XYZ file of C-alpha atoms in Angstrom:
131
model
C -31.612 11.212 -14.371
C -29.881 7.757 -14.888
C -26.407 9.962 -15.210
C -26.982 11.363 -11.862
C -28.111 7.820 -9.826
C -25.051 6.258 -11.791
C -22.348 8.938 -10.484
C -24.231 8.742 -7.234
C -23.623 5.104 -6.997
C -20.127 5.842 -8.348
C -19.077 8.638 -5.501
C -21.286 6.035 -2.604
C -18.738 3.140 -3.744
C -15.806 5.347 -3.230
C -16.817 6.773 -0.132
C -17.629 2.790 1.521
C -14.332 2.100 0.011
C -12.568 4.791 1.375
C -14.046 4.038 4.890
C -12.721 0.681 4.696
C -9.529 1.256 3.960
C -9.387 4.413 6.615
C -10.842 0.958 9.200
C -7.947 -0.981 8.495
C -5.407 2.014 8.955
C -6.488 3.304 11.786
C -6.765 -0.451 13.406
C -2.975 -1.458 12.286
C -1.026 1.715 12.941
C 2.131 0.211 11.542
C 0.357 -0.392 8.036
C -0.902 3.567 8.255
C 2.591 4.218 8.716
C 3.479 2.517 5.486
C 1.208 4.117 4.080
C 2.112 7.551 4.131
C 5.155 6.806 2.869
C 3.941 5.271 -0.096
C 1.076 7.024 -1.009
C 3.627 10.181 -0.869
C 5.991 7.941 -3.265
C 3.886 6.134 -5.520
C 1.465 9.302 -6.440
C 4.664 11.051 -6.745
C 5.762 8.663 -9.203
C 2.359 9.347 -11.155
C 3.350 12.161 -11.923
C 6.978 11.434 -13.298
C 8.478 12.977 -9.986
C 10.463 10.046 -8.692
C 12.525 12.133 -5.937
C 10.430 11.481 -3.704
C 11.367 7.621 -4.141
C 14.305 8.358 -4.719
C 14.500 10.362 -0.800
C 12.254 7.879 1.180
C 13.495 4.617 -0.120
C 14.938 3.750 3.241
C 12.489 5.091 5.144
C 9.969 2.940 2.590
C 12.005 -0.292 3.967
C 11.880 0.385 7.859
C 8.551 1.148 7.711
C 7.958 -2.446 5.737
C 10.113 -4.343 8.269
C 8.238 -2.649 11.356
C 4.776 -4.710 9.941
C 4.124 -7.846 11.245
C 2.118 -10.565 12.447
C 2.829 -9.810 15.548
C 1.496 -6.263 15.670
C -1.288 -7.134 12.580
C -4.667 -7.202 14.387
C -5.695 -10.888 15.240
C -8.538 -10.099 12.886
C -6.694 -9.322 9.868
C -4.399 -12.512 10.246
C -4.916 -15.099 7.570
C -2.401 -17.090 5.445
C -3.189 -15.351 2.085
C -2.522 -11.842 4.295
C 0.583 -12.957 5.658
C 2.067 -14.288 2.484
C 1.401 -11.161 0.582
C 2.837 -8.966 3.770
C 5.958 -11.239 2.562
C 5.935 -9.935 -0.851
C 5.453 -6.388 0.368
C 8.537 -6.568 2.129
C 10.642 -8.528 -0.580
C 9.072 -5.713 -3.496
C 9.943 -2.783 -1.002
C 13.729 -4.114 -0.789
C 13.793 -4.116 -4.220
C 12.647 -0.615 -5.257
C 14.989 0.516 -2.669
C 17.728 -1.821 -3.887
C 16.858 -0.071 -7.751
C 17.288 3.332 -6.040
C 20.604 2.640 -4.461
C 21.941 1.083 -8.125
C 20.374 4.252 -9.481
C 18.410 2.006 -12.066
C 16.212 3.644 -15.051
C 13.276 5.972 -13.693
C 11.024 3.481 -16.098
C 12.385 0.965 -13.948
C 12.321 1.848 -10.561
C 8.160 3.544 -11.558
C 7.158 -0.145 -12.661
C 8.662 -1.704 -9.372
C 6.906 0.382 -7.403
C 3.342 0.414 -9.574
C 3.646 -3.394 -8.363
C 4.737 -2.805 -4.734
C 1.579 -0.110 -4.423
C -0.521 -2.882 -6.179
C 1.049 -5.544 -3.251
C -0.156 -2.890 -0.250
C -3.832 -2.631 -1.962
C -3.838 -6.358 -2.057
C -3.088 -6.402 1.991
C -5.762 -3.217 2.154
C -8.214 -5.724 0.698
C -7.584 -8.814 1.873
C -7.707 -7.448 5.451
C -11.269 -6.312 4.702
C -12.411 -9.228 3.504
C -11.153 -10.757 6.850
C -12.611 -8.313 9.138
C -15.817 -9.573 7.836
């Protein structure tokens, strides 16, 4: 019985998570954006596949430059958010800059672990100002 309240729990905390983070995306439209790309990418990357990386590099970039603070909904805006949406952009250059050097896959897969780790961050930190 305690197995079944525990994965209960477990499932309920994913699902209020998930809800969140669908909140945020569906508020910011250039962030939801950004994130297709890099969900696509970084799963990808998971896996060992890195071509899709490799492809949507560019693509990864535009979509970084087209978020800002301008377009963030006012209720997301805070200094800690907008400092890591700086990082986001700098990390994205980066992996693409690896792709266009044609760096190591091991590389170019830790980059982008960190630059999916940056967009959680942003996820998170712009539910914890919504509330």
């Amino acid at each position: 019985m305690k197995i079944i309240k525990s994965l209960f729990a477990f499932a309920a905390f994913f699902a209020l998570n998930s809800v969140s983070a669908q909140t945020v995306t569906e508020r910011w439209p250039e962030i939801r954006a950004y994130h297709e790309v890099i969900s696509k990418t970084y799963h990808s990357s998971e896996e060992g596949n890195l071509d899709p990386i490799k492809t949507h590099s560019e693509l990864l970039v535009e979509e970084a430059e087209a978020l800002s603070v301008e377009n963030m909904p006012e209720e997301f805006r805070s200094p800690k958010l907008i400092e890591s949406l700086v990082i986001l952009k700098k990390e994205t250059k980066k992996v693409n800059d690896m792709v266009q050097r044609k760096q190591s896959d091991a590389e170019i897969k830790k980059a982008l672990a960190a630059l999916h780790d940056t967009f959680h961050k942003i996820v998170g930190l712009c539910k914890e100002e919504k509330k």
